[in-house]
Short mmCIF file of C-alpha atoms and ligand atoms in Angstrom, two decimals:
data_model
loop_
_atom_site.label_atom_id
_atom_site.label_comp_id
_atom_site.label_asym_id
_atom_site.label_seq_id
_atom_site.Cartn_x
_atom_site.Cartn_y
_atom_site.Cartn_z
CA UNK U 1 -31.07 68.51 -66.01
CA UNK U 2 -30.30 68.23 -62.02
CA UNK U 3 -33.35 67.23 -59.79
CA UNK U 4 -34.71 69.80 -57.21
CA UNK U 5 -35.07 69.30 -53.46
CA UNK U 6 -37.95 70.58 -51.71
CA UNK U 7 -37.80 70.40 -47.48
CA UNK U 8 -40.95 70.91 -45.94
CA UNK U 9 -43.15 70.33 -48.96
CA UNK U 10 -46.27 69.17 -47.04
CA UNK U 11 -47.74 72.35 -46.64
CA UNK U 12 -47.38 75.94 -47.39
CA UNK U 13 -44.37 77.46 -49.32
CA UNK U 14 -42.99 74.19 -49.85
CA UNK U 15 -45.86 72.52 -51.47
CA UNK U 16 -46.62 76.06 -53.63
CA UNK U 17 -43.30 75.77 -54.64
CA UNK U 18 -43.38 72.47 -55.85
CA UNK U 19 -46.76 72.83 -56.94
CA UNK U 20 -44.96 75.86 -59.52
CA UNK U 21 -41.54 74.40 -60.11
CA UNK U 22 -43.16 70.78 -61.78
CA UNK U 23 -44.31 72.89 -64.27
CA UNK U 24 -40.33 72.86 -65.44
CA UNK U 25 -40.47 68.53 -65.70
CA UNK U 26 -37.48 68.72 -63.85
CA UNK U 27 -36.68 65.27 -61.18
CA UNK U 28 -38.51 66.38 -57.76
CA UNK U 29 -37.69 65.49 -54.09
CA UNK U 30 -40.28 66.14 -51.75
CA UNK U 31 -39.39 65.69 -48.27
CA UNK U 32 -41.29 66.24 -45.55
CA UNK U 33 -42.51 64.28 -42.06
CA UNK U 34 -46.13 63.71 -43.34
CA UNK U 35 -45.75 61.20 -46.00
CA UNK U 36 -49.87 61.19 -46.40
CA UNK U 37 -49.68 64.56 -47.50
CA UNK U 38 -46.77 63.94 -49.95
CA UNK U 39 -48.25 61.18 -51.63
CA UNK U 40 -51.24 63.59 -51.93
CA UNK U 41 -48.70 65.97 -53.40
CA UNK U 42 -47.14 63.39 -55.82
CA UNK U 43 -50.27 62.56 -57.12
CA UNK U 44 -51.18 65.65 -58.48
CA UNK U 45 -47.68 66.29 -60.03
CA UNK U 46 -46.65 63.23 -61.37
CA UNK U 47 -47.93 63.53 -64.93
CA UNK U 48 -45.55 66.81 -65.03
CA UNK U 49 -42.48 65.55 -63.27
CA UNK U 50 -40.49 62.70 -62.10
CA UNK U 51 -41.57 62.58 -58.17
CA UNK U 52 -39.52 61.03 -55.36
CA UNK U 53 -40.70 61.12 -51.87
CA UNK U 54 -38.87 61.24 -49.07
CA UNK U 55 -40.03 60.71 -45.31
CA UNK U 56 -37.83 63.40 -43.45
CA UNK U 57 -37.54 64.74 -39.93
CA UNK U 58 -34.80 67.36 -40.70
CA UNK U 59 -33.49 67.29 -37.30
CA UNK U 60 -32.32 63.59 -37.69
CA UNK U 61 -28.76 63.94 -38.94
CA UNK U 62 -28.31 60.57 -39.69
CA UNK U 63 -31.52 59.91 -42.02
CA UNK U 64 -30.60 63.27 -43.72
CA UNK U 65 -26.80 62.23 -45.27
CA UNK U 66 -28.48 58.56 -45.34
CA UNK U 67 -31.72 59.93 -47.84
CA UNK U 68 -29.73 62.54 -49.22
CA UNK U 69 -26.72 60.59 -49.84
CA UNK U 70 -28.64 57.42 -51.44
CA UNK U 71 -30.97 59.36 -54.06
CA UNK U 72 -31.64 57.18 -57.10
CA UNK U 73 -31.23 58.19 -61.05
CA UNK U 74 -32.64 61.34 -61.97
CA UNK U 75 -32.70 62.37 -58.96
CA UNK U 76 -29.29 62.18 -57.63
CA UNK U 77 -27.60 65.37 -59.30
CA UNK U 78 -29.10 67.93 -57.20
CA UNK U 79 -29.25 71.04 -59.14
CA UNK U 80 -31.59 73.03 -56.68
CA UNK U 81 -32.10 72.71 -52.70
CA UNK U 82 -35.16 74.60 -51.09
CA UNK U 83 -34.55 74.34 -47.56
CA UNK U 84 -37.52 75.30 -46.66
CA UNK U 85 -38.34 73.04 -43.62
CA UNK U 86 -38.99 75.46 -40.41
CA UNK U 87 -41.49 76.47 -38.12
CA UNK U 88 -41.89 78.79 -35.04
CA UNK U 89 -43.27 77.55 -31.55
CA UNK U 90 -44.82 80.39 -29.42
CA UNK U 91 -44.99 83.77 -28.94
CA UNK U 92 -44.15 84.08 -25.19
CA UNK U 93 -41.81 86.41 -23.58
CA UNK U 94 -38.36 84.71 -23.09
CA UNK U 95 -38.62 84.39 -19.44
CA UNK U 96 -41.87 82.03 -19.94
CA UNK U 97 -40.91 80.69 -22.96
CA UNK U 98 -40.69 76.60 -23.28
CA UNK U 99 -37.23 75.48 -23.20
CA UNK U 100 -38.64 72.29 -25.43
CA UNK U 101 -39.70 74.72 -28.05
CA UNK U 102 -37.00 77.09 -28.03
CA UNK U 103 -34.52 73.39 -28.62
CA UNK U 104 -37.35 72.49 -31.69
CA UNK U 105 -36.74 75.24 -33.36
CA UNK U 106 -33.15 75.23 -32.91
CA UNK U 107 -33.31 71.81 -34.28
CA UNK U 108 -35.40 71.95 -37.10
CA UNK U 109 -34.43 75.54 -38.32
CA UNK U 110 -30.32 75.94 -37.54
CA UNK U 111 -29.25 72.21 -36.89
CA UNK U 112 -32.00 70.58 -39.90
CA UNK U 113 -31.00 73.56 -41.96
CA UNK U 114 -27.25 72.55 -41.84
CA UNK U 115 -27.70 69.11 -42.03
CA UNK U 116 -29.97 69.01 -45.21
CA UNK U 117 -27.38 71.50 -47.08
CA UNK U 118 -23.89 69.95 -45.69
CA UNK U 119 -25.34 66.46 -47.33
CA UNK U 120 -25.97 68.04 -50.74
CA UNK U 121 -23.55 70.10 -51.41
CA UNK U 122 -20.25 68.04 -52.16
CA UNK U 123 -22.37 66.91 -55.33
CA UNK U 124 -22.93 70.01 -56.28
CA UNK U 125 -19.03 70.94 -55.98
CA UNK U 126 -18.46 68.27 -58.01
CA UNK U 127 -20.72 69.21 -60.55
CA UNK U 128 -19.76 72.28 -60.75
CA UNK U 129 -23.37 74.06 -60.21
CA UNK U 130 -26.25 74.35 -57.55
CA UNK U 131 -28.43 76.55 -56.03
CA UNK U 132 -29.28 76.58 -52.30
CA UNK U 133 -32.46 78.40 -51.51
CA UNK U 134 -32.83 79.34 -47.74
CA UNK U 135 -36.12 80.43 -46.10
CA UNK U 136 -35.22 82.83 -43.93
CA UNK U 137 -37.76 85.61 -42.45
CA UNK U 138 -38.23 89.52 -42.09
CA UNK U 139 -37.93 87.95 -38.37
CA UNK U 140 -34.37 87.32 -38.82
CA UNK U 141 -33.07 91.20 -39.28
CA UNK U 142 -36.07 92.96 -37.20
CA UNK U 143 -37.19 92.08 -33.13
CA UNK U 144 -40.70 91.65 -32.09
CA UNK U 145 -42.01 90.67 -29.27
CA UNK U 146 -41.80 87.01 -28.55
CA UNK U 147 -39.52 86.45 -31.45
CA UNK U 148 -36.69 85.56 -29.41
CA UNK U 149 -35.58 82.24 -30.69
CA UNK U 150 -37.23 81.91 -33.66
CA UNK U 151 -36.12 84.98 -35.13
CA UNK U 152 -32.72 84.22 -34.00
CA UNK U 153 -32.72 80.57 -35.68
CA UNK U 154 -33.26 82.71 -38.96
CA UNK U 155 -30.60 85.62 -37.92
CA UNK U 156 -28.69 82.58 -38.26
CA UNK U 157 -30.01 81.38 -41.95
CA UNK U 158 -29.39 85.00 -42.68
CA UNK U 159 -25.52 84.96 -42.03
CA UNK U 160 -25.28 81.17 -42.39
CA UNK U 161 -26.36 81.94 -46.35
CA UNK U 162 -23.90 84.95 -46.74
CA UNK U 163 -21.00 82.81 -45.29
CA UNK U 164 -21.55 79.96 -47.51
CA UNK U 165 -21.72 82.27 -50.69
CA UNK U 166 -18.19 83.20 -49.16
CA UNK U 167 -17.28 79.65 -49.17
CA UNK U 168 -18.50 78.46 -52.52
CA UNK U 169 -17.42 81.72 -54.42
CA UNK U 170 -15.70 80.18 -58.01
CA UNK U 171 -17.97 76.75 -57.48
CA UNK U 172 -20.73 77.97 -59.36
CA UNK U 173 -22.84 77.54 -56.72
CA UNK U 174 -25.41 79.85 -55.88
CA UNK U 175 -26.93 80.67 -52.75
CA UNK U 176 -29.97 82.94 -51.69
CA UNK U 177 -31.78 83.56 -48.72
CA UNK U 178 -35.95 84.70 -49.10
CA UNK U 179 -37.31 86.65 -46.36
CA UNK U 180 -40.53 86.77 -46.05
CA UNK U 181 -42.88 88.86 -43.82
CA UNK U 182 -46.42 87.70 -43.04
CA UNK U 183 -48.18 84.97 -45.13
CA UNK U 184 -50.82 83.11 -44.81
CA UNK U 185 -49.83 79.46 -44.04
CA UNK U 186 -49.89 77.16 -41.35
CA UNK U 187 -47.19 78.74 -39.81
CA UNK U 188 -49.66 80.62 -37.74
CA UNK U 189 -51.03 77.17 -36.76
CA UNK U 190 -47.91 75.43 -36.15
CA UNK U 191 -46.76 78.29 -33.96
CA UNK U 192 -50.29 78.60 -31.86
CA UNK U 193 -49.89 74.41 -30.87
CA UNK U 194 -53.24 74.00 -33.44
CA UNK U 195 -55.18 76.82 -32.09
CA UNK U 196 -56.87 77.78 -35.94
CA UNK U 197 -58.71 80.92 -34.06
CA UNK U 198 -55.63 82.61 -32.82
CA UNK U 199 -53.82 81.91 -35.73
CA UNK U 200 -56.23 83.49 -38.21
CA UNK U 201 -56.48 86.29 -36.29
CA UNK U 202 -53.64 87.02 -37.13
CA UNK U 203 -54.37 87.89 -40.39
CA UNK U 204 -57.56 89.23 -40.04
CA UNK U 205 -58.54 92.14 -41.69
CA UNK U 206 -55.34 92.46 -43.66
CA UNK U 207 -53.76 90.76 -46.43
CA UNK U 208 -51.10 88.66 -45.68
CA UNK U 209 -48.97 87.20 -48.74
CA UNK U 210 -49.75 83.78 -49.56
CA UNK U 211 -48.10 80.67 -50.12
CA UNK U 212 -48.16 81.21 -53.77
CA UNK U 213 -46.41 84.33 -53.71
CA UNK U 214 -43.21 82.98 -52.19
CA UNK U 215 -42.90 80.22 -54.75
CA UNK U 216 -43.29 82.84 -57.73
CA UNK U 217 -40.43 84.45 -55.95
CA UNK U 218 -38.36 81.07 -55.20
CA UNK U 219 -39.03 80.48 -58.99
CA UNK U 220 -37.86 83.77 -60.34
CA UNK U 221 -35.01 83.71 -58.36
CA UNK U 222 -34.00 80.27 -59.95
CA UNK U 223 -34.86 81.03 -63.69
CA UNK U 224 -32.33 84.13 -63.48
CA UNK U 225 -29.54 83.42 -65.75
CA UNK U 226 -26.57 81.27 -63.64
CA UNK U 227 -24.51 84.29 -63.66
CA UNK U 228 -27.10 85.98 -61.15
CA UNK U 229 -27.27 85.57 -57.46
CA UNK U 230 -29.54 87.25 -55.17
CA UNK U 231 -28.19 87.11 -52.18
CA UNK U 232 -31.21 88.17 -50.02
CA UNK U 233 -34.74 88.91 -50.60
CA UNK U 234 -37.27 90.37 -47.97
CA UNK U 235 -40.69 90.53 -49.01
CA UNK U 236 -43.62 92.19 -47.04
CA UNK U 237 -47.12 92.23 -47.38
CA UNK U 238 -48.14 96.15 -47.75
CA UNK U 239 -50.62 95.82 -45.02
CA UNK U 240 -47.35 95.34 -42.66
CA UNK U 241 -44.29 97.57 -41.55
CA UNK U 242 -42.04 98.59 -38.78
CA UNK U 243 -43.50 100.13 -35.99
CA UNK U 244 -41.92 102.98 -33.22
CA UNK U 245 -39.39 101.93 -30.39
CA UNK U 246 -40.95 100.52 -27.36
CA UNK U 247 -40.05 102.79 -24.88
CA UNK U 248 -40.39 101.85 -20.98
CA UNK U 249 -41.83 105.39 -19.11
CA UNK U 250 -42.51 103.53 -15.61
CA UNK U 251 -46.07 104.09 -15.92
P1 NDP V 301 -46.04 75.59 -42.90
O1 NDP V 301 -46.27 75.27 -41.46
O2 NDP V 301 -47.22 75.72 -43.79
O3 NDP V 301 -45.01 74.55 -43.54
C1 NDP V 301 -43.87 74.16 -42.84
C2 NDP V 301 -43.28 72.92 -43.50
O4 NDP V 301 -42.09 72.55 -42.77
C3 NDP V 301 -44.21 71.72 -43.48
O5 NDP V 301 -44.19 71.11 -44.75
C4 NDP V 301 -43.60 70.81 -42.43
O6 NDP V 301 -43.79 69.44 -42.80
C5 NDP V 301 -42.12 71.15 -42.55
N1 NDP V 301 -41.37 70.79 -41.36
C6 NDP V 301 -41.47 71.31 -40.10
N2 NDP V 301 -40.65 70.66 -39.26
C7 NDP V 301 -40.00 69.71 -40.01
C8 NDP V 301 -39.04 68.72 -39.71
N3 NDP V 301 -38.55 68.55 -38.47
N4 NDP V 301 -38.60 67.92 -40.71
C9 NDP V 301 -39.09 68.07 -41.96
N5 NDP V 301 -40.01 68.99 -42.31
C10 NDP V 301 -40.46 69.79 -41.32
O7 NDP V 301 -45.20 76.96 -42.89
P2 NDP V 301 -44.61 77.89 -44.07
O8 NDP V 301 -44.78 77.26 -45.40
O9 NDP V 301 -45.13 79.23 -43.84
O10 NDP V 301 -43.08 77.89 -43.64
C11 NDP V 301 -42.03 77.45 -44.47
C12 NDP V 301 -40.76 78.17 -44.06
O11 NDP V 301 -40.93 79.56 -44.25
C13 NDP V 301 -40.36 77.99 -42.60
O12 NDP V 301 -38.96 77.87 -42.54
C14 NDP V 301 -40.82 79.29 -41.94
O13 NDP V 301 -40.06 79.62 -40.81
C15 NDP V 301 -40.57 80.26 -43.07
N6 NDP V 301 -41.33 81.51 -43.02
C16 NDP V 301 -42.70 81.54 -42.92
C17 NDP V 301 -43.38 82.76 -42.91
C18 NDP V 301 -44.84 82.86 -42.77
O14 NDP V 301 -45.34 83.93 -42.35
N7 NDP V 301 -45.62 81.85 -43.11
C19 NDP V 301 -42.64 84.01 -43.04
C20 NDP V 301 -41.21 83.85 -43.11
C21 NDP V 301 -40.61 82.66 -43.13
P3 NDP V 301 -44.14 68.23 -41.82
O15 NDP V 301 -44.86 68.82 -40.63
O16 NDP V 301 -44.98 67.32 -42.66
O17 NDP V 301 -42.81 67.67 -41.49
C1 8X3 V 302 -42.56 84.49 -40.10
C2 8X3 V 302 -42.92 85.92 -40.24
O1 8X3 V 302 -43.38 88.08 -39.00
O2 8X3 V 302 -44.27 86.01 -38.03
O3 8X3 V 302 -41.21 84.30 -40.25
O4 8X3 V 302 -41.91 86.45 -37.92
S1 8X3 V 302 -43.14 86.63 -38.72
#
């Protein structure tokens, strides 16, 4: 029974997911920056599942093949990896847009991304089986305004999943990218620099998916039999959709 890795499991999908996934009694990593919080975490799922923390800034190369690399017994044969560790900064145009942002998100969501999967997966060559889990977003295949890097960072977790179900075909690894559209975290937080007003409005008066959701979906997609792989799953709230071309008439 191989231990699963959660990134990012401080808040939101990450910590629903883990929240779910104990439930199995299967060896847990959390990793995440805020230790506080994952101690919080561990002490609610400990009694269900062997818990190791780890205290993780995904954009440190180094600290990721270091943690990664030196994981103690159970927790060393990583069966599962939910690289879930991401955020968005801003919603400016890209001609405003902070460079120091548009590098953070780079960082954490393309560079911390890499990192955190390129240190687990030689054990799960060797073992013969894995599952990478990428959260990617609706952001990554459709524009909005002020999307610009961040939905290109996950463009990039969107091809960056297909290619490496290209590379690991016959490994019995498998590899699937969630997309989710709008869900109540603190995503919304995160990306408004800790403004709580503008970020709940924007979700007010429709409802977003929640946290939960996702990790019913992360689960599902992991209790399918190992001869399964979804390959990519978007998931939108009803409330949202596309909407017309924006169309510049001089006026
Ligand atoms: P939250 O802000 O609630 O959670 C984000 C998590 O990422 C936190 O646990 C945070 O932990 C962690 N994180 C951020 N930066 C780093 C870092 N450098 N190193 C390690 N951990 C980090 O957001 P969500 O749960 O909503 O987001 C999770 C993922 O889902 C992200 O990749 C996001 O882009 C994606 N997503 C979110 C959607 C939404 O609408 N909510 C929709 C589509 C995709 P800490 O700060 O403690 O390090
Ligand atoms: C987050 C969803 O629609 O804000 O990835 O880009 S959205």
């Amino acid at each position: 029974m191989g231990s699963i890795i959660i990134t990012g499991a401080s808040s939101g999908f990450g910590r629903a997911t883990a929240r779910k996934i104990a439930r199995l009694g299967q060896p847990i990593v959390l990793a995440a920056r805020r230790l506080s919080r994952l101690e919080a975490l561990a002490g609610e799922l400990q009694a269900l599942a062997p818990v190791k923390l780890l205290a993780l800034d995904v954009r440190d190369r180094e600290s990721v093949f270091e943690q990664f690399g030196n994981l103690p017994e159970p927790f060393s044969d990583v069966a599962v990896l939910v690289n879930n560790a991401g955020l968005a900064l801003g919603l400016g145009a890209a001609d405003e847009a902070n460079m120091d942002d548009w590098e953070t998100m780079v960082d954490t969501n393309i560079k911390g991304l890499m990192y955190c999967t390129r240190a687990i997966l030689p054990t799960m060559v060797k073992n013969g089986l894995g599952h990478i889990i990428n959260l990617g977003s609706v952001a990554a295949s459709w524009p909005y305004p002020g999307g610009n890097v961040y939905g290109g960072s996950k463009a990039f977790v969107q091809q960056f999943s297909r290619n490496l179900r290209s590379d690991l075909v016959g490994k019995g690894i498998r590899v699937s990218n969630i997309e989710p559209g709008m869900c109540e975290t603190e995503f919304s937080v995160v990306r408004f620099d800790g403004d709580e007003a503008k970020a709940g409005a924007v979700y007010d008066g429709m409802q977003p998916l929640s946290a939960e959701d996702i990790a019913d979906l992360i689960c599902w997609v992991i209790s399918l039999p190992a001869h399964i792989n979804i390959n990519q799953l978007e998931v939108m709230p009803v409330a949202q959709a596309w909407s017309a071309f924006a169309v510049d008439r001089g006026d």
